[in-house]
mmCIF file of C-alpha atoms in Angstrom:
data_model
loop_
_atom_site.group_PDB
_atom_site.id
_atom_site.type_symbol
_atom_site.label_atom_id
_atom_site.label_comp_id
_atom_site.label_asym_id
_atom_site.label_seq_id
_atom_site.Cartn_x
_atom_site.Cartn_y
_atom_site.Cartn_z
ATOM 1 C CA MET A 22 -0.141 0.236 -0.178
ATOM 2 C CA ARG A 23 1.477 3.468 -1.060
ATOM 3 C CA ASN A 24 0.543 6.509 -0.163
ATOM 4 C CA GLU A 25 1.485 9.447 -2.933
ATOM 5 C CA SER A 26 0.620 12.398 -0.988
ATOM 6 C CA TYR A 27 3.894 13.782 0.914
ATOM 7 C CA GLY A 28 3.133 14.366 4.732
ATOM 8 C CA LYS A 29 -0.419 13.453 4.637
ATOM 9 C CA TYR A 30 0.155 10.956 8.058
ATOM 10 C CA LEU A 31 3.631 12.047 8.696
ATOM 11 C CA SER A 32 2.336 15.601 9.690
ATOM 12 C CA GLU A 33 0.767 13.771 12.546
ATOM 13 C CA VAL A 34 3.824 12.348 14.088
ATOM 14 C CA TYR A 35 6.095 14.487 12.893
ATOM 15 C CA ASP A 36 6.302 16.642 16.050
ATOM 16 C CA VAL A 37 6.769 13.183 17.918
ATOM 17 C CA PHE A 38 9.776 11.958 15.675
ATOM 18 C CA ASN A 39 11.261 15.489 16.907
ATOM 19 C CA ALA A 40 10.450 15.798 20.618
ATOM 20 C CA ASP A 41 13.804 15.729 21.692
ATOM 21 C CA LEU A 42 15.042 18.737 19.150
ATOM 22 C CA ASP A 43 15.955 21.905 21.162
ATOM 23 C CA TYR A 44 14.454 24.449 18.789
ATOM 24 C CA LYS A 45 15.746 27.183 21.295
ATOM 25 C CA ALA A 46 19.146 26.141 21.140
ATOM 26 C CA TRP A 47 19.060 25.844 17.029
ATOM 27 C CA ALA A 48 17.466 29.380 17.140
ATOM 28 C CA ASP A 49 20.200 30.732 19.241
ATOM 29 C CA PHE A 50 22.817 29.231 16.550
ATOM 30 C CA LEU A 51 21.186 30.380 13.373
ATOM 31 C CA GLU A 52 21.005 34.177 15.179
ATOM 32 C CA LYS A 53 24.783 33.347 15.917
ATOM 33 C CA CYS A 54 25.267 32.656 12.284
ATOM 34 C CA PHE A 55 23.208 35.550 11.196
ATOM 35 C CA GLU A 56 25.592 38.084 13.176
ATOM 36 C CA LYS A 57 28.854 36.387 11.954
ATOM 37 C CA TYR A 58 27.983 36.101 8.189
ATOM 38 C CA ALA A 59 25.137 38.561 7.298
ATOM 39 C CA CYS A 60 26.456 41.710 5.547
ATOM 40 C CA THR A 61 23.230 43.347 6.469
ATOM 41 C CA GLU A 62 20.444 43.311 9.530
ATOM 42 C CA VAL A 63 18.297 40.186 9.199
ATOM 43 C CA LYS A 64 14.516 41.061 9.471
ATOM 44 C CA HIS A 65 12.985 39.128 6.981
ATOM 45 C CA ILE A 66 13.478 35.073 7.043
ATOM 46 C CA ASN A 67 12.207 32.825 4.451
ATOM 47 C CA GLU A 68 12.038 29.317 5.807
ATOM 48 C CA ILE A 69 11.664 26.530 3.147
ATOM 49 C CA ALA A 70 10.035 23.489 3.957
ATOM 50 C CA CYS A 71 9.018 24.210 7.130
ATOM 51 C CA GLY A 72 7.143 21.284 8.532
ATOM 52 C CA THR A 73 4.829 21.987 11.599
ATOM 53 C CA GLY A 74 6.030 25.209 12.018
ATOM 54 C CA SER A 75 8.165 24.607 15.365
ATOM 55 C CA MET A 76 11.378 26.814 14.534
ATOM 56 C CA SER A 77 9.024 29.200 12.569
ATOM 57 C CA VAL A 78 7.417 30.157 15.973
ATOM 58 C CA GLU A 79 10.378 30.344 17.805
ATOM 59 C CA LEU A 80 12.032 32.833 15.002
ATOM 60 C CA SER A 81 8.850 35.024 15.272
ATOM 61 C CA LYS A 82 8.848 35.279 19.222
ATOM 62 C CA ARG A 83 12.168 36.658 18.515
ATOM 63 C CA GLY A 84 11.077 39.226 16.746
ATOM 64 C CA TYR A 85 11.535 38.237 12.906
ATOM 65 C CA THR A 86 8.842 38.417 10.037
ATOM 66 C CA LEU A 87 8.869 35.248 7.944
ATOM 67 C CA THR A 88 7.672 33.758 5.044
ATOM 68 C CA CYS A 89 7.268 29.909 5.820
ATOM 69 C CA SER A 90 6.573 27.273 2.762
ATOM 70 C CA ASP A 91 6.010 23.571 2.707
ATOM 71 C CA LEU A 92 4.800 21.036 0.301
ATOM 72 C CA SER A 93 1.878 19.256 2.435
ATOM 73 C CA ASP A 94 -0.821 21.018 2.967
ATOM 74 C CA GLU A 95 -1.325 18.922 6.176
ATOM 75 C CA MET A 96 2.014 20.370 7.698
ATOM 76 C CA LEU A 97 1.055 23.540 6.555
ATOM 77 C CA CYS A 98 -2.583 23.350 8.434
ATOM 78 C CA LEU A 99 -0.677 22.373 11.574
ATOM 79 C CA ALA A 100 1.938 25.122 11.511
ATOM 80 C CA ASP A 101 -0.646 27.904 11.126
ATOM 81 C CA ALA A 102 -2.616 26.491 14.093
ATOM 82 C CA LYS A 103 0.992 26.424 16.127
ATOM 83 C CA ALA A 104 1.427 30.161 15.290
ATOM 84 C CA ARG A 105 -2.272 31.345 16.181
ATOM 85 C CA ASN A 106 -1.934 29.054 19.518
ATOM 86 C CA ASN A 107 1.365 31.136 20.453
ATOM 87 C CA GLY A 108 0.129 34.433 18.950
ATOM 88 C CA CYS A 109 2.243 34.905 16.149
ATOM 89 C CA ARG A 110 1.132 37.451 13.686
ATOM 90 C CA ASN A 111 4.366 37.880 11.665
ATOM 91 C CA ILE A 112 4.343 34.785 9.926
ATOM 92 C CA VAL A 113 3.097 33.991 6.256
ATOM 93 C CA PHE A 114 2.649 30.615 5.435
ATOM 94 C CA ALA A 115 2.636 29.152 1.494
ATOM 95 C CA ASN A 116 2.238 26.147 -0.194
ATOM 96 C CA GLN A 117 5.198 26.104 -2.120
ATOM 97 C CA ASP A 118 7.749 23.567 -3.778
ATOM 98 C CA MET A 119 11.267 24.058 -2.412
ATOM 99 C CA ARG A 120 12.522 23.349 -5.626
ATOM 100 C CA SER A 121 10.918 26.664 -6.826
ATOM 101 C CA PHE A 122 9.907 29.031 -4.471
ATOM 102 C CA SER A 123 9.056 33.093 -4.406
ATOM 103 C CA ASP A 124 8.522 35.709 -2.156
ATOM 104 C CA SER A 125 7.252 39.073 -2.389
ATOM 105 C CA VAL A 126 9.454 40.209 0.652
ATOM 106 C CA LYS A 127 13.084 40.433 0.552
ATOM 107 C CA ALA A 128 14.541 38.159 2.744
ATOM 108 C CA GLN A 129 18.200 38.813 4.736
ATOM 109 C CA GLY A 130 18.161 35.059 5.760
ATOM 110 C CA VAL A 131 17.120 31.419 4.441
ATOM 111 C CA ILE A 132 16.385 28.689 6.253
ATOM 112 C CA CYS A 133 15.864 25.060 5.520
ATOM 113 C CA LEU A 134 16.087 22.527 8.457
ATOM 114 C CA LEU A 135 16.029 18.983 9.356
ATOM 115 C CA ASP A 136 17.817 17.741 6.213
ATOM 116 C CA SER A 137 14.947 18.659 3.968
ATOM 117 C CA VAL A 138 17.827 19.228 1.434
ATOM 118 C CA ASN A 139 18.410 15.563 1.312
ATOM 119 C CA CYS A 140 14.692 15.176 0.113
ATOM 120 C CA LEU A 141 15.964 16.389 -3.297
ATOM 121 C CA THR A 142 16.984 13.773 -5.032
ATOM 122 C CA SER A 143 18.628 15.062 -8.106
ATOM 123 C CA PRO A 144 21.666 17.529 -8.282
ATOM 124 C CA LYS A 145 19.370 19.636 -10.545
ATOM 125 C CA ASP A 146 17.004 19.916 -8.122
ATOM 126 C CA VAL A 147 19.386 20.760 -5.328
ATOM 127 C CA LYS A 148 20.640 23.493 -7.788
ATOM 128 C CA THR A 149 17.408 25.281 -8.220
ATOM 129 C CA CYS A 150 16.337 25.308 -4.566
ATOM 130 C CA PHE A 151 19.754 26.940 -3.639
ATOM 131 C CA GLU A 152 19.086 29.451 -6.798
ATOM 132 C CA SER A 153 15.876 30.139 -5.729
ATOM 133 C CA ALA A 154 17.349 30.659 -2.296
ATOM 134 C CA ALA A 155 19.473 33.564 -4.026
ATOM 135 C CA SER A 156 16.569 34.971 -5.784
ATOM 136 C CA VAL A 157 14.861 35.886 -2.699
ATOM 137 C CA LEU A 158 17.989 37.317 -0.513
ATOM 138 C CA ASP A 159 19.444 40.562 -0.369
ATOM 139 C CA ASP A 160 22.952 40.664 -1.471
ATOM 140 C CA GLY A 161 25.319 39.636 1.573
ATOM 141 C CA GLY A 162 21.933 37.619 2.977
ATOM 142 C CA VAL A 163 22.665 34.416 4.598
ATOM 143 C CA PHE A 164 21.219 30.302 3.637
ATOM 144 C CA LEU A 165 21.187 28.327 6.466
ATOM 145 C CA PHE A 166 20.816 24.659 6.164
ATOM 146 C CA ASP A 167 21.754 21.190 7.014
ATOM 147 C CA VAL A 168 21.989 17.914 5.599
ATOM 148 C CA ASN A 169 22.372 14.257 6.737
ATOM 149 C CA SER A 170 26.156 13.224 6.217
ATOM 150 C CA LYS A 171 27.718 10.231 4.429
ATOM 151 C CA TYR A 172 28.099 8.632 8.003
ATOM 152 C CA LYS A 173 24.567 8.847 8.749
ATOM 153 C CA PHE A 174 23.349 7.075 5.381
ATOM 154 C CA GLU A 175 25.857 4.387 5.549
ATOM 155 C CA ASN A 176 25.998 3.520 9.326
ATOM 156 C CA VAL A 177 22.552 4.843 10.930
ATOM 157 C CA TYR A 178 20.079 4.765 8.387
ATOM 158 C CA SER A 179 21.456 1.908 6.229
ATOM 159 C CA ASP A 180 18.992 -0.745 5.857
ATOM 160 C CA ASN A 181 17.956 -0.909 9.402
ATOM 161 C CA ALA A 182 14.822 -0.842 11.176
ATOM 162 C CA PHE A 183 13.191 1.298 13.807
ATOM 163 C CA VAL A 184 9.951 1.411 15.921
ATOM 164 C CA LEU A 185 8.530 4.684 17.271
ATOM 165 C CA GLU A 186 6.013 4.684 19.756
ATOM 166 C CA ASP A 187 4.016 7.450 21.740
ATOM 167 C CA LYS A 188 0.592 7.859 23.084
ATOM 168 C CA GLY A 189 -2.028 6.908 20.387
ATOM 169 C CA ILE A 190 0.751 6.569 17.674
ATOM 170 C CA VAL A 191 3.077 3.528 16.635
ATOM 171 C CA CYS A 192 5.385 3.989 13.553
ATOM 172 C CA ALA A 193 7.601 0.864 12.222
ATOM 173 C CA TRP A 194 10.198 2.276 9.857
ATOM 174 C CA GLN A 195 12.574 0.340 7.612
ATOM 175 C CA ASN A 196 15.146 1.551 5.528
ATOM 176 C CA PHE A 197 16.557 0.756 2.518
ATOM 177 C CA TYR A 198 19.952 2.586 1.132
ATOM 178 C CA ASN A 199 21.396 1.810 -1.982
ATOM 179 C CA GLU A 200 25.411 2.329 -1.985
ATOM 180 C CA LYS A 201 25.312 3.353 -5.713
ATOM 181 C CA ASN A 202 22.881 6.010 -6.141
ATOM 182 C CA LYS A 203 23.089 7.142 -2.673
ATOM 183 C CA ILE A 204 19.423 6.998 -2.390
ATOM 184 C CA CYS A 205 17.807 5.813 1.020
ATOM 185 C CA ASP A 206 14.420 5.048 0.530
ATOM 186 C CA PHE A 207 11.979 4.882 4.441
ATOM 187 C CA TYR A 208 9.211 2.892 4.090
ATOM 188 C CA LEU A 209 6.951 4.263 7.240
ATOM 189 C CA THR A 210 3.630 2.538 8.621
ATOM 190 C CA PHE A 211 1.518 4.147 11.061
ATOM 191 C CA PHE A 212 -0.663 2.648 13.664
ATOM 192 C CA ILE A 213 -2.888 5.782 14.553
ATOM 193 C CA GLU A 214 -5.510 5.600 17.429
ATOM 194 C CA ASN A 215 -9.167 6.351 16.666
ATOM 195 C CA SER A 216 -11.661 8.002 18.921
ATOM 196 C CA ASP A 217 -13.285 4.932 19.584
ATOM 197 C CA GLY A 218 -9.621 2.978 20.681
ATOM 198 C CA THR A 219 -9.150 1.381 17.613
ATOM 199 C CA TYR A 220 -6.166 1.409 15.109
ATOM 200 C CA SER A 221 -6.034 2.705 12.071
ATOM 201 C CA ARG A 222 -2.907 2.098 9.498
ATOM 202 C CA HIS A 223 -1.369 4.382 7.163
ATOM 203 C CA ASP A 224 1.758 3.758 4.574
ATOM 204 C CA GLU A 225 4.085 6.825 3.440
ATOM 205 C CA GLU A 226 7.335 6.657 1.815
ATOM 206 C CA VAL A 227 10.111 9.323 2.088
ATOM 207 C CA ARG A 228 13.368 9.261 -0.192
ATOM 208 C CA GLU A 229 16.582 11.118 0.834
ATOM 209 C CA ARG A 230 19.880 11.367 -1.178
ATOM 210 C CA MET A 231 23.271 11.403 0.295
ATOM 211 C CA TYR A 232 25.542 14.192 -1.025
ATOM 212 C CA THR A 233 28.779 14.848 0.104
ATOM 213 C CA GLU A 234 30.365 18.021 1.438
ATOM 214 C CA LYS A 235 32.436 18.852 -1.585
ATOM 215 C CA GLN A 236 28.965 18.386 -3.506
ATOM 216 C CA ILE A 237 27.040 20.701 -1.817
ATOM 217 C CA ARG A 238 30.036 23.381 -1.815
ATOM 218 C CA LYS A 239 30.203 23.275 -5.571
ATOM 219 C CA TYR A 240 26.127 23.502 -6.085
ATOM 220 C CA LEU A 241 26.298 26.760 -3.577
ATOM 221 C CA SER A 242 28.962 28.090 -5.771
ATOM 222 C CA GLU A 243 27.181 27.728 -8.910
ATOM 223 C CA SER A 244 24.099 29.307 -7.540
ATOM 224 C CA GLY A 245 25.689 32.579 -6.291
ATOM 225 C CA PHE A 246 26.579 31.434 -3.328
ATOM 226 C CA GLU A 247 30.006 31.429 -0.912
ATOM 227 C CA THR A 248 30.172 28.592 1.502
ATOM 228 C CA ALA A 249 31.069 30.744 5.042
ATOM 229 C CA GLY A 250 31.438 27.695 7.390
ATOM 230 C CA VAL A 251 30.073 24.064 7.702
ATOM 231 C CA PHE A 252 29.622 22.906 11.074
ATOM 232 C CA SER A 253 29.197 19.646 13.433
ATOM 233 C CA ASP A 254 27.064 21.431 16.159
ATOM 234 C CA PHE A 255 25.694 24.620 17.369
ATOM 235 C CA ASP A 256 29.288 25.516 18.907
ATOM 236 C CA PHE A 257 30.363 25.743 15.244
ATOM 237 C CA GLY A 258 32.496 22.758 15.765
ATOM 238 C CA LYS A 259 34.346 21.767 12.294
ATOM 239 C CA ALA A 260 32.489 19.255 10.789
ATOM 240 C CA ASP A 261 33.472 15.703 9.613
ATOM 241 C CA GLU A 262 31.090 13.926 7.120
ATOM 242 C CA ASN A 263 32.783 10.420 8.118
ATOM 243 C CA LYS A 264 32.050 11.079 11.536
ATOM 244 C CA ASP A 265 29.147 13.335 12.177
ATOM 245 C CA GLU A 266 25.824 12.522 11.562
ATOM 246 C CA ARG A 267 24.806 15.938 10.444
ATOM 247 C CA LEU A 268 26.541 18.978 8.855
ATOM 248 C CA TYR A 269 25.171 22.299 9.099
ATOM 249 C CA PHE A 270 26.002 24.750 6.212
ATOM 250 C CA ALA A 271 26.237 28.348 6.390
ATOM 251 C CA ALA A 272 26.351 30.536 2.916
ATOM 252 C CA VAL A 273 26.328 34.232 2.023
ATOM 253 C CA LYS A 274 24.928 35.642 -1.586
ATOM 254 C CA LYS A 275 27.551 36.949 -3.239
ATOM 255 C CA GLN A 276 27.566 40.622 -3.741
ATOM 256 C CA SER A 277 26.146 41.761 -7.151
ATOM 257 C CA GLY A 278 29.285 42.184 -9.637
ATOM 258 C CA ALA A 279 31.224 39.540 -7.435
ATOM 259 C CA GLU A 280 33.344 36.886 -9.094
#
């Protein structure tokens, strides 16, 4: 059984999957990157693949205005509700494909979190995403994103299986990693409790591709960015794709006329 609609059921367990994430610490890191690398004050942020909006809300509370987009209507509905429940009035949500997105307001920062770039399974798609990021940024603006590393694909994801449980939700997760094309297929089966105590089964597939640090740097350069840094953690540790599970990239849009 296959569901073609990305996020239809994943959205219901997305926050459970990411319950251990410290969004405040991550937001602190983003702000440090803005201060360190942006050539202008960051006031407006464009967040792509925003999911259920946890980071959107955190940054909104810190005074930024945001345009936040995702391909999944279900994710966006949850994100909008989360923003309203937190009294965030400075966020606009939009249904947009991260491969080609736009913004009516120029941004000084673009962010793309939680290995969403890995969901782009062709170099062409990665480059069009990066080009879109450049198009909405002011010159000297900062593009911040993370990717799952070579180490994580080969040693953590691999062909492993996982079971995740929370109140009213059980998820069986099976991976299949192809060493040749660097594609990992995730087959997710959700058992979600109904109001009468019974459970409904839903199946969803996610696919990610592994990109090396060298490849990402190349795509950034070809899309009008300079790579300012690649880090292993929120303390700006030097990244090693053969040891670290996640790489955090900071890139700056080249000034007009710059080589």
